[in-house]
mmCIF file of N, CA and C in Angstrom:
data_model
loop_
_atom_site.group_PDB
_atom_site.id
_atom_site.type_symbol
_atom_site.label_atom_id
_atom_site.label_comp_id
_atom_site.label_asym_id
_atom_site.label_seq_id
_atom_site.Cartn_x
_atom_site.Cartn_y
_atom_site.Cartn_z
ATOM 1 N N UNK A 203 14.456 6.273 -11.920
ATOM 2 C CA UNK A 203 14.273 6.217 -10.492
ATOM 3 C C UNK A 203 12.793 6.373 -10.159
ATOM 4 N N UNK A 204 12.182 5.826 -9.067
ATOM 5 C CA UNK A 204 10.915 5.495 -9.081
ATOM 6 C C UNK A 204 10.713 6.036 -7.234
ATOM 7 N N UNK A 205 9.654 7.187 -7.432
ATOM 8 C CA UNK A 205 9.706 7.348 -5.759
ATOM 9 C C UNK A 205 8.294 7.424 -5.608
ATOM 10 N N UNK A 206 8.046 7.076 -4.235
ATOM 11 C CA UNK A 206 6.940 6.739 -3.682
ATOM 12 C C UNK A 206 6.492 7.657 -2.389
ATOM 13 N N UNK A 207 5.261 8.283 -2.533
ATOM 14 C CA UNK A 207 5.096 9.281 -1.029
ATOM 15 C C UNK A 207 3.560 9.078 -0.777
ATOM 16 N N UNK A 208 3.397 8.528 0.384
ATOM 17 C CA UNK A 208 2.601 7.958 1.216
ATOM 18 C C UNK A 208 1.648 9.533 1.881
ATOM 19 N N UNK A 209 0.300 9.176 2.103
ATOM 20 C CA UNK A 209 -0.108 10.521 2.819
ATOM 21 C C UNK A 209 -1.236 9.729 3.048
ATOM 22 N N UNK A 210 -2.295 10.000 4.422
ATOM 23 C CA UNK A 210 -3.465 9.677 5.056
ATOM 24 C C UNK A 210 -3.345 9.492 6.070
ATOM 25 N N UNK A 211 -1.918 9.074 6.817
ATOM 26 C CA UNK A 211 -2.217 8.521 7.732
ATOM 27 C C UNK A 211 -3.062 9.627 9.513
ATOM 28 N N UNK A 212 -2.999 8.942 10.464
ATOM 29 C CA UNK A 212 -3.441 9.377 11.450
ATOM 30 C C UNK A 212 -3.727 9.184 12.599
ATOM 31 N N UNK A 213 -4.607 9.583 13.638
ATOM 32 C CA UNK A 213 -4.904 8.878 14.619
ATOM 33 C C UNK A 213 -6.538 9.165 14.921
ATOM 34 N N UNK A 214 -7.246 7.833 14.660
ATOM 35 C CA UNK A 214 -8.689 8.205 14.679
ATOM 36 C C UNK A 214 -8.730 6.911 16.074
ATOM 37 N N UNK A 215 -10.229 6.872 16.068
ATOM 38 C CA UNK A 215 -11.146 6.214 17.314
ATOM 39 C C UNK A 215 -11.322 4.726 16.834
ATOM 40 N N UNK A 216 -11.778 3.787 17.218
ATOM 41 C CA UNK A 216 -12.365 2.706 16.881
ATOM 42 C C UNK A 216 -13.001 2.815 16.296
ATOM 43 N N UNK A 217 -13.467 1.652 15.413
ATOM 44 C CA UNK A 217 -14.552 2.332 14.310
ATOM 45 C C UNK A 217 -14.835 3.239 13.333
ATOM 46 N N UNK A 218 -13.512 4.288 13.451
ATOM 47 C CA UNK A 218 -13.652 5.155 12.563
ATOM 48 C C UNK A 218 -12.953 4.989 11.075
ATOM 49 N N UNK A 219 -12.694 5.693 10.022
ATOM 50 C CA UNK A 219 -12.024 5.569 8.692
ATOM 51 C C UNK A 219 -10.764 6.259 8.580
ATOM 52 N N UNK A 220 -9.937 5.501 7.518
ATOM 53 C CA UNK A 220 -8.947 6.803 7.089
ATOM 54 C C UNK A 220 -9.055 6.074 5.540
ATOM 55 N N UNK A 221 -8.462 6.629 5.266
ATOM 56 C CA UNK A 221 -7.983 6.423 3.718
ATOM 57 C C UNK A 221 -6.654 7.218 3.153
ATOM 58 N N UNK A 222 -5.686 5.946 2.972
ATOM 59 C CA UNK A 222 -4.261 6.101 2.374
ATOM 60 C C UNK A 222 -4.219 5.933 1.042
ATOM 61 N N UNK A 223 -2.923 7.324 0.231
ATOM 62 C CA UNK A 223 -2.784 7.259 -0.694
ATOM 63 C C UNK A 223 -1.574 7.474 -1.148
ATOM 64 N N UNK A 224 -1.122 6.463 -1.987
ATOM 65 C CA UNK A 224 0.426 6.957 -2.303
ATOM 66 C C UNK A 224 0.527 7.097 -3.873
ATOM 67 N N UNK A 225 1.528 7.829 -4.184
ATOM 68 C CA UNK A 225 1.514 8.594 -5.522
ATOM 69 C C UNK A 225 3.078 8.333 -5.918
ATOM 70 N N UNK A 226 3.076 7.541 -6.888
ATOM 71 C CA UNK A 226 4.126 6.995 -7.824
ATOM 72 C C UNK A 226 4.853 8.170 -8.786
ATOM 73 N N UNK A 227 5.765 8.117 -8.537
ATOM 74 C CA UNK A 227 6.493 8.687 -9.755
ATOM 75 C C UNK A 227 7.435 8.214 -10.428
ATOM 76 N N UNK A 228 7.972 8.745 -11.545
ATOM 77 C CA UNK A 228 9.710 8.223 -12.053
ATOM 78 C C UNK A 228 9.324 7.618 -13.382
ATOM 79 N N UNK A 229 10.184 7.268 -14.293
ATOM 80 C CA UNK A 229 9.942 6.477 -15.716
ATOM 81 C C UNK A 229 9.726 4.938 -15.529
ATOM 82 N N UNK A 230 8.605 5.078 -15.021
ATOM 83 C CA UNK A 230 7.578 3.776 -15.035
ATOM 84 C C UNK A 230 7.250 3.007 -16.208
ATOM 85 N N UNK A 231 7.865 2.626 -16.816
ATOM 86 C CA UNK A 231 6.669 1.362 -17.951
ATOM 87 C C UNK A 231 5.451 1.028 -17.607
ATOM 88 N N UNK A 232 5.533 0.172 -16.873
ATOM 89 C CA UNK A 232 3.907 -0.196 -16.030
ATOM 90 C C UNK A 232 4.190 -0.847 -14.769
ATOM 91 N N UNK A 233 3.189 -1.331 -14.265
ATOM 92 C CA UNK A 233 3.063 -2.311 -12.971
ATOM 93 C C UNK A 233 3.047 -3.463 -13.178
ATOM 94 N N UNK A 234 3.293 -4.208 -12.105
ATOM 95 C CA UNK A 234 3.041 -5.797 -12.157
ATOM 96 C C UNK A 234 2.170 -5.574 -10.510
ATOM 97 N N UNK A 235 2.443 -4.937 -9.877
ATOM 98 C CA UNK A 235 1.737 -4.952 -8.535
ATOM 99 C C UNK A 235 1.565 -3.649 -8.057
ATOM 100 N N UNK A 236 0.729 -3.094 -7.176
ATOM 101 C CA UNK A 236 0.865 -2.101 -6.229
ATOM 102 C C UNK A 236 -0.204 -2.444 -4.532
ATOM 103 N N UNK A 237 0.701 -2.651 -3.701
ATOM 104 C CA UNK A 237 0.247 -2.938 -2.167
ATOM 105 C C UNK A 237 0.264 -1.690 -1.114
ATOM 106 N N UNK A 238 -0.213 -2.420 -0.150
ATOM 107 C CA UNK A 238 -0.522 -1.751 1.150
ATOM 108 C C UNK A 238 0.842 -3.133 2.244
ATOM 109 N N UNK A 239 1.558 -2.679 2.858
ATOM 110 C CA UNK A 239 1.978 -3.639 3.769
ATOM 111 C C UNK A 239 1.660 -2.182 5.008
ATOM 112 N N UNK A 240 1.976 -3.608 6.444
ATOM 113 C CA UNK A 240 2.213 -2.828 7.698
ATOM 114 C C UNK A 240 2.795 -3.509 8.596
ATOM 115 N N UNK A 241 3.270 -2.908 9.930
ATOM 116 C CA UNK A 241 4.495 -3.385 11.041
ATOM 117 C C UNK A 241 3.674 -2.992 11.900
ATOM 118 N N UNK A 242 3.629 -3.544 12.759
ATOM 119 C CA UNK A 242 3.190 -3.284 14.369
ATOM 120 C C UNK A 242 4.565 -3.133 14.951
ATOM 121 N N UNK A 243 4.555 -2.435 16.281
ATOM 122 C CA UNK A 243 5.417 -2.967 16.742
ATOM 123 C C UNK A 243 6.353 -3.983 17.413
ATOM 124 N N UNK A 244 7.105 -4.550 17.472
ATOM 125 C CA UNK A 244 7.406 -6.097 17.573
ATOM 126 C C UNK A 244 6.804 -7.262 16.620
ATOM 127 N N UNK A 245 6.485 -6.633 15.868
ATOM 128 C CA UNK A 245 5.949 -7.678 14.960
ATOM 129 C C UNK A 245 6.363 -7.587 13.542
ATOM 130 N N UNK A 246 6.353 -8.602 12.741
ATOM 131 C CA UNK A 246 6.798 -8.588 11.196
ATOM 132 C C UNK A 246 6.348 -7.735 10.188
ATOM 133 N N UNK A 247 7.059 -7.400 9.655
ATOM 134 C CA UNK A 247 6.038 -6.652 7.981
ATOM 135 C C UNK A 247 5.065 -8.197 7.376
ATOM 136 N N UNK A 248 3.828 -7.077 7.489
ATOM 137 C CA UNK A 248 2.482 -8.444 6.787
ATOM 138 C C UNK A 248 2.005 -7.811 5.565
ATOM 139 N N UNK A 249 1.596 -8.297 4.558
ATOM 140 C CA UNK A 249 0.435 -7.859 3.636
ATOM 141 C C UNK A 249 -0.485 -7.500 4.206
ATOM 142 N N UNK A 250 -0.863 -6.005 3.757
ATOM 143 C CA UNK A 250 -2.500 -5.858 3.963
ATOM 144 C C UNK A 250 -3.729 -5.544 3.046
ATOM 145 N N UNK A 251 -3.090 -5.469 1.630
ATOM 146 C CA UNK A 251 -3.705 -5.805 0.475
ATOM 147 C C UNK A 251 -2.493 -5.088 -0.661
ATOM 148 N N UNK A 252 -3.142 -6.001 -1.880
ATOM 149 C CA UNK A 252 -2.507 -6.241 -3.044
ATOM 150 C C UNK A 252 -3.483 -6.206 -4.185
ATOM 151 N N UNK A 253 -3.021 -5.217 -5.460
ATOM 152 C CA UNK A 253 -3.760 -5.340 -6.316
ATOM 153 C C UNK A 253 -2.860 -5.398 -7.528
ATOM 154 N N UNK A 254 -3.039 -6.271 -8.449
ATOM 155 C CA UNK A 254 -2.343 -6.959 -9.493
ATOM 156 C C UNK A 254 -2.518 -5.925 -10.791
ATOM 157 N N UNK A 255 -1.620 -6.461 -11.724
ATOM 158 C CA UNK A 255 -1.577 -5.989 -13.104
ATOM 159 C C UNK A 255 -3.219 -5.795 -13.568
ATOM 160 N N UNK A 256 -3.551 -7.128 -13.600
ATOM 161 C CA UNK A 256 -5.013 -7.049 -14.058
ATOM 162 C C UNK A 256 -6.149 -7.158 -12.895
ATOM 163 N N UNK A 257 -5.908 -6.283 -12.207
ATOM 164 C CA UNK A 257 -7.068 -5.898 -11.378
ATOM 165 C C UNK A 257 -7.350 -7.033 -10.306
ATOM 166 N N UNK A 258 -6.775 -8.430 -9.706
ATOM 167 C CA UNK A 258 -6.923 -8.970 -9.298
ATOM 168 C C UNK A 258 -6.561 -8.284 -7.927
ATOM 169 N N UNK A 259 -7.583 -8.799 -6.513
ATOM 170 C CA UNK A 259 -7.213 -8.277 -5.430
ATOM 171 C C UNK A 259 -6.881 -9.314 -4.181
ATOM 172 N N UNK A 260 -5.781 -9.061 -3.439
ATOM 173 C CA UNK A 260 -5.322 -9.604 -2.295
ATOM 174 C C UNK A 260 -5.531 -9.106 -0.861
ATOM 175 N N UNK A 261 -6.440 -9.625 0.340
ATOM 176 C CA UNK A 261 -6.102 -9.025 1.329
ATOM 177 C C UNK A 261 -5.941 -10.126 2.595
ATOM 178 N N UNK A 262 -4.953 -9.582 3.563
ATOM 179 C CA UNK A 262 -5.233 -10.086 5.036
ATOM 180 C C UNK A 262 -5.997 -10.365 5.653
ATOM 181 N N UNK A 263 -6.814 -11.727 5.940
ATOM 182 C CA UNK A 263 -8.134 -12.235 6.662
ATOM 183 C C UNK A 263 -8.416 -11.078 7.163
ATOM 184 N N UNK A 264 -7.392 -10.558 7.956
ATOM 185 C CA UNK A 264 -7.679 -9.795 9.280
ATOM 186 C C UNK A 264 -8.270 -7.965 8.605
ATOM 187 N N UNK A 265 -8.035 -8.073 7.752
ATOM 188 C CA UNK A 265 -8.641 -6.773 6.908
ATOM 189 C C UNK A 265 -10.123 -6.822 6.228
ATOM 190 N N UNK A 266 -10.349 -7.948 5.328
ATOM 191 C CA UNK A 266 -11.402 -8.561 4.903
ATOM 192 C C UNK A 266 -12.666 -8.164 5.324
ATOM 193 N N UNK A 267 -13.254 -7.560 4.194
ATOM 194 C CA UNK A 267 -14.920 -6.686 4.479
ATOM 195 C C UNK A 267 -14.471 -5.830 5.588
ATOM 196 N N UNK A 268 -13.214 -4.828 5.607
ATOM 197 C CA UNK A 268 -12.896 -3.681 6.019
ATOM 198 C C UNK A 268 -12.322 -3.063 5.356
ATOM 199 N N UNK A 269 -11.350 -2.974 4.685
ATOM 200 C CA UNK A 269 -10.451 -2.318 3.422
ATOM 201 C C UNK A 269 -10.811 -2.493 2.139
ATOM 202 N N UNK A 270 -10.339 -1.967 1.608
ATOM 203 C CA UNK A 270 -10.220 -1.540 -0.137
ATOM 204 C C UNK A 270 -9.515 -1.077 -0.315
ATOM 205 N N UNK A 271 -8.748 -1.560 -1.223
ATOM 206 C CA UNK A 271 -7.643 -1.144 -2.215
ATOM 207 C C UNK A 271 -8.342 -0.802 -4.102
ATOM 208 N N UNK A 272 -6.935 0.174 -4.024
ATOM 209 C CA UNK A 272 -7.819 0.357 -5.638
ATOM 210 C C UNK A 272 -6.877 1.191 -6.246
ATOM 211 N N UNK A 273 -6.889 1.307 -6.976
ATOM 212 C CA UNK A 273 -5.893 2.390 -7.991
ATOM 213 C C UNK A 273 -5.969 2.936 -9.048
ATOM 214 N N UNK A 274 -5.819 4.080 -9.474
ATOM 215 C CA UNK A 274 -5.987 5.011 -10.438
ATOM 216 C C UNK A 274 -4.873 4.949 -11.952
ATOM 217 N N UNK A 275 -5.104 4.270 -12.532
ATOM 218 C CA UNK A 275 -3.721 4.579 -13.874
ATOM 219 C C UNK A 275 -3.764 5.448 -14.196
ATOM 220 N N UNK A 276 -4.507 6.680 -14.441
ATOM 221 C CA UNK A 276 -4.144 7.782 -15.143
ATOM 222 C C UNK A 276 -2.838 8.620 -14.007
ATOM 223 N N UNK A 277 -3.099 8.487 -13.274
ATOM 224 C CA UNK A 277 -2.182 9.030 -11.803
ATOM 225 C C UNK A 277 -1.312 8.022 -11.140
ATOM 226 N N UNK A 278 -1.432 7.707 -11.135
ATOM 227 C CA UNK A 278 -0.091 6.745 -11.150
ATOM 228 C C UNK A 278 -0.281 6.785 -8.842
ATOM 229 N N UNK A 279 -1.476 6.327 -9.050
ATOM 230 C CA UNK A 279 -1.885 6.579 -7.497
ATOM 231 C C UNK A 279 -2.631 4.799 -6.929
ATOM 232 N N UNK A 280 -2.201 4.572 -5.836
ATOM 233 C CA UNK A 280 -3.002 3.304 -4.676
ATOM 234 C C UNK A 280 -3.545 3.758 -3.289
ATOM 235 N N UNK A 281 -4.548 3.535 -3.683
ATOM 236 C CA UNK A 281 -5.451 3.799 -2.216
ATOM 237 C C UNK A 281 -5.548 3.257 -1.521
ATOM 238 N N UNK A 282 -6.299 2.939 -0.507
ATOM 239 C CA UNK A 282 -6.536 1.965 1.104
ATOM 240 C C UNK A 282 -7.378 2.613 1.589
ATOM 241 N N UNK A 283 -9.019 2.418 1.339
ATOM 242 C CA UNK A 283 -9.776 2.948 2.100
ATOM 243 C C UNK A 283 -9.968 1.837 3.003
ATOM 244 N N UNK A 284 -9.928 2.246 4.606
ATOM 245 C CA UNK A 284 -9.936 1.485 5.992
ATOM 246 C C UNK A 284 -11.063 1.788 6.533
ATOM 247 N N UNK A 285 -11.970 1.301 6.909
ATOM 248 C CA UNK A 285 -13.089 1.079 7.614
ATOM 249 C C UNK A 285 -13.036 0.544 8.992
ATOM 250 N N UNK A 286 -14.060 0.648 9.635
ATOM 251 C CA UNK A 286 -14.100 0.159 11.049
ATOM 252 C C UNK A 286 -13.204 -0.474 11.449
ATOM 253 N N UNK A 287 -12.210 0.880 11.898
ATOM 254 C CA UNK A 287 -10.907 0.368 12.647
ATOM 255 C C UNK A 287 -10.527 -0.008 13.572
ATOM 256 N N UNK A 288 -9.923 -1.124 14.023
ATOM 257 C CA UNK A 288 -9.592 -1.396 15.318
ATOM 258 C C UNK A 288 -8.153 -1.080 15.768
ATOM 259 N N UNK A 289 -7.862 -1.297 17.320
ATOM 260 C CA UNK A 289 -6.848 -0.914 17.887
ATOM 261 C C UNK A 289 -5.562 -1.617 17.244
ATOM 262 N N UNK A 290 -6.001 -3.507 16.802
ATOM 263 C CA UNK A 290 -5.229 -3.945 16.702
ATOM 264 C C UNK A 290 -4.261 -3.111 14.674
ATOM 265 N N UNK A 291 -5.158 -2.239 14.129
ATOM 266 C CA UNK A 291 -4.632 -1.950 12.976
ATOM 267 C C UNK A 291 -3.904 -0.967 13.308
ATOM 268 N N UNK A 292 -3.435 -0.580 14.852
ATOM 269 C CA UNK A 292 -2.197 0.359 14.527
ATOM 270 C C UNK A 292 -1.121 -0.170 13.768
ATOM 271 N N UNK A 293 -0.241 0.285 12.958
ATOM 272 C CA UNK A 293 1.172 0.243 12.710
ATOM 273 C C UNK A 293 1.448 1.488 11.736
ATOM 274 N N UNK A 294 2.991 1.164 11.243
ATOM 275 C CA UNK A 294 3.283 1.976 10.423
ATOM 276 C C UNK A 294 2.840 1.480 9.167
ATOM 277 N N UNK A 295 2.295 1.839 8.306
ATOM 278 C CA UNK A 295 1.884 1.145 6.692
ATOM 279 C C UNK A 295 2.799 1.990 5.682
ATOM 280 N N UNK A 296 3.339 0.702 5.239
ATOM 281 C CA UNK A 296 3.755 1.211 3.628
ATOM 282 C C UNK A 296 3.204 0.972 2.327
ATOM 283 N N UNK A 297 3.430 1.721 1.814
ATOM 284 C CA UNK A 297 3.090 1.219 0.125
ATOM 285 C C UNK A 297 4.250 0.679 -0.737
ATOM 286 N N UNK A 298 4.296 -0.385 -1.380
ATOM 287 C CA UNK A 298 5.126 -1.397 -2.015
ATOM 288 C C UNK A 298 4.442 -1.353 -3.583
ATOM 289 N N UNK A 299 5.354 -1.134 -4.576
ATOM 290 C CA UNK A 299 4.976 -1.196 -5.820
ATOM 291 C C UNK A 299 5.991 -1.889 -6.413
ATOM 292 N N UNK A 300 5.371 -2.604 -7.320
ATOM 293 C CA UNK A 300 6.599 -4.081 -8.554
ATOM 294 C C UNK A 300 6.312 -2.928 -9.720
ATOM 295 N N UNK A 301 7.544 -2.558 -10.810
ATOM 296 C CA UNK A 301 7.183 -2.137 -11.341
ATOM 297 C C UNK A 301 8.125 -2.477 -12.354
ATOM 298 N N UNK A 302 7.997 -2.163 -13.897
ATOM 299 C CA UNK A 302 8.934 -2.563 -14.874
ATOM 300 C C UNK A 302 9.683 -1.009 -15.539
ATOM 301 N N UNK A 303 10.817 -1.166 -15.134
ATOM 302 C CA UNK A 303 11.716 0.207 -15.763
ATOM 303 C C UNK A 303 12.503 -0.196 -17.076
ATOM 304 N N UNK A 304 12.953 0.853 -18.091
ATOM 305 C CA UNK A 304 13.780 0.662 -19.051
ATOM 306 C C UNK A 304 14.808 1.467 -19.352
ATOM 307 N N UNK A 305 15.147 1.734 -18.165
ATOM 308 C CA UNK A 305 16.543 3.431 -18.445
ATOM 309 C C UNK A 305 17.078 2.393 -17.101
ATOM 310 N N UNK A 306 18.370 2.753 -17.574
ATOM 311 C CA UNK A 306 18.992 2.245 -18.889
ATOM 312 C C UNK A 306 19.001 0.628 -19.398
ATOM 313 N N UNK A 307 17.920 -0.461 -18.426
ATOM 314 C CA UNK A 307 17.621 -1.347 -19.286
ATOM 315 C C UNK A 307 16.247 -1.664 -18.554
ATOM 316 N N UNK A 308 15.761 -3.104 -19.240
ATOM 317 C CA UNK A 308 14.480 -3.401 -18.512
ATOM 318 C C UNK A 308 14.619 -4.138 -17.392
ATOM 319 N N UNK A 309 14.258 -3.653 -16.319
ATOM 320 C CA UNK A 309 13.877 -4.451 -14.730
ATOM 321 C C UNK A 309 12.476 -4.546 -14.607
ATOM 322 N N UNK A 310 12.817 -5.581 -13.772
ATOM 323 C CA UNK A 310 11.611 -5.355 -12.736
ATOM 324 C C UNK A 310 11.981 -5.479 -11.692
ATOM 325 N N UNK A 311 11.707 -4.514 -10.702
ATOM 326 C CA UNK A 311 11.845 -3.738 -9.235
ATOM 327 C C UNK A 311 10.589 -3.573 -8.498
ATOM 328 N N UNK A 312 10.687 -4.114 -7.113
ATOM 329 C CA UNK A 312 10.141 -3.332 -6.361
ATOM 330 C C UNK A 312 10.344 -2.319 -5.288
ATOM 331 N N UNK A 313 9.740 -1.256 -4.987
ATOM 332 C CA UNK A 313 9.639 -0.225 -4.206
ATOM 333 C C UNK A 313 9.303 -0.077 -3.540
ATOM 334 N N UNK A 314 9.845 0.581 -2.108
ATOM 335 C CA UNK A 314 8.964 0.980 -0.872
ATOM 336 C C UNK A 314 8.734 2.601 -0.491
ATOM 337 N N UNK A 315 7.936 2.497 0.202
ATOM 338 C CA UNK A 315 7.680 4.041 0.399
ATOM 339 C C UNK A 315 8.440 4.182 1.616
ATOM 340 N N UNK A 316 8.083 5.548 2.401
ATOM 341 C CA UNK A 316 8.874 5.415 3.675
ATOM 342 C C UNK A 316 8.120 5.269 5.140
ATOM 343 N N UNK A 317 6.671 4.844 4.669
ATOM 344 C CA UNK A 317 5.794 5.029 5.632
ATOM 345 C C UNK A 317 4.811 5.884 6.504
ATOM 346 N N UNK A 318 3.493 5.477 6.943
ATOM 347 C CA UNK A 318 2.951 6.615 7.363
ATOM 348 C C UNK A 318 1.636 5.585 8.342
ATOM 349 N N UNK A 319 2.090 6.257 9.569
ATOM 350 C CA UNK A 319 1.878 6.109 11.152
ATOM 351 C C UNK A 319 0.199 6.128 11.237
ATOM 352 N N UNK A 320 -0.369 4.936 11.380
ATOM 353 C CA UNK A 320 -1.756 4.970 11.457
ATOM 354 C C UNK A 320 -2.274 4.502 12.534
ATOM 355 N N UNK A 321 -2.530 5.183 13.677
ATOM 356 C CA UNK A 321 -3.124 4.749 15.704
ATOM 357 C C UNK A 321 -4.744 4.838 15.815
ATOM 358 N N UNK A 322 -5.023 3.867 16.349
ATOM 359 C CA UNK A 322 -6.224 3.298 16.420
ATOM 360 C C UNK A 322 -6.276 3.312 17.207
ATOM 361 N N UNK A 323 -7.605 4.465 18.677
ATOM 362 C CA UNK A 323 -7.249 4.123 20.127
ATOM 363 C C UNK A 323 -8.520 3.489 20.353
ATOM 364 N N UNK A 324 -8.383 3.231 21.566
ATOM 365 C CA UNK A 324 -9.842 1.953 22.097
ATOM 366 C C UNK A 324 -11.242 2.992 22.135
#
């Protein structure tokens, strides 16, 4: 079983930073992925970055030369440092991990966290 707990979130100013981190647990083999998604309200779950097995990185135009993603293997940890934030990056953000298990056989699964509330006021 593989659980996921999200922590950073908040409510800062325009322009200001946070930085999210979620921390993997459970009998992990390895990764194939670990992300950042988020929901506005009335609006869809979007990508807001993705970082691959081998270090390859994915993000949302709308994030681009503002975020970073990154992750730690010894800790079994994904970050999201957020930069000059705007109003429009409120939502709830989750962390999403692909991962390969072998109890009691081999999958590959992905995971969600349960979210954590990030408000951006004008």
């Amino acid at each position: 079983q593989v659980q996921l707990v999200e922590s950073g979130g908040g409510l800062v100013q325009a322009g200001g930073s946070l930085r999210l981190s979620c921390a993997c647990s459970g009998s992990i083999f390895s990764f194939n992925s670990m992300g950042w998604y988020r929901q506005a309200p009335g609006k869809q779950r979007e990508l807001v970055a993705e970082i691959t097995r081998i270090g390859s990185t994915n993000y949302a135009d709308s994030v681009k030369g503002r975020f970073t993603i990154s992750r730690d293997d010894a800790k079994n940890t994904v970050d999201l440092q957020m930069n000059s934030l705007k109003p429009d990056d409120t939502a709830v953000y989750y962390c999403k991990v692909v991962v390969v298990t072998t109890a009691p056989k081999i999958r590959i699964d992905g995971y969600w966290g349960q979210g954590t509330q990030v408000t951006v006021s004008s």
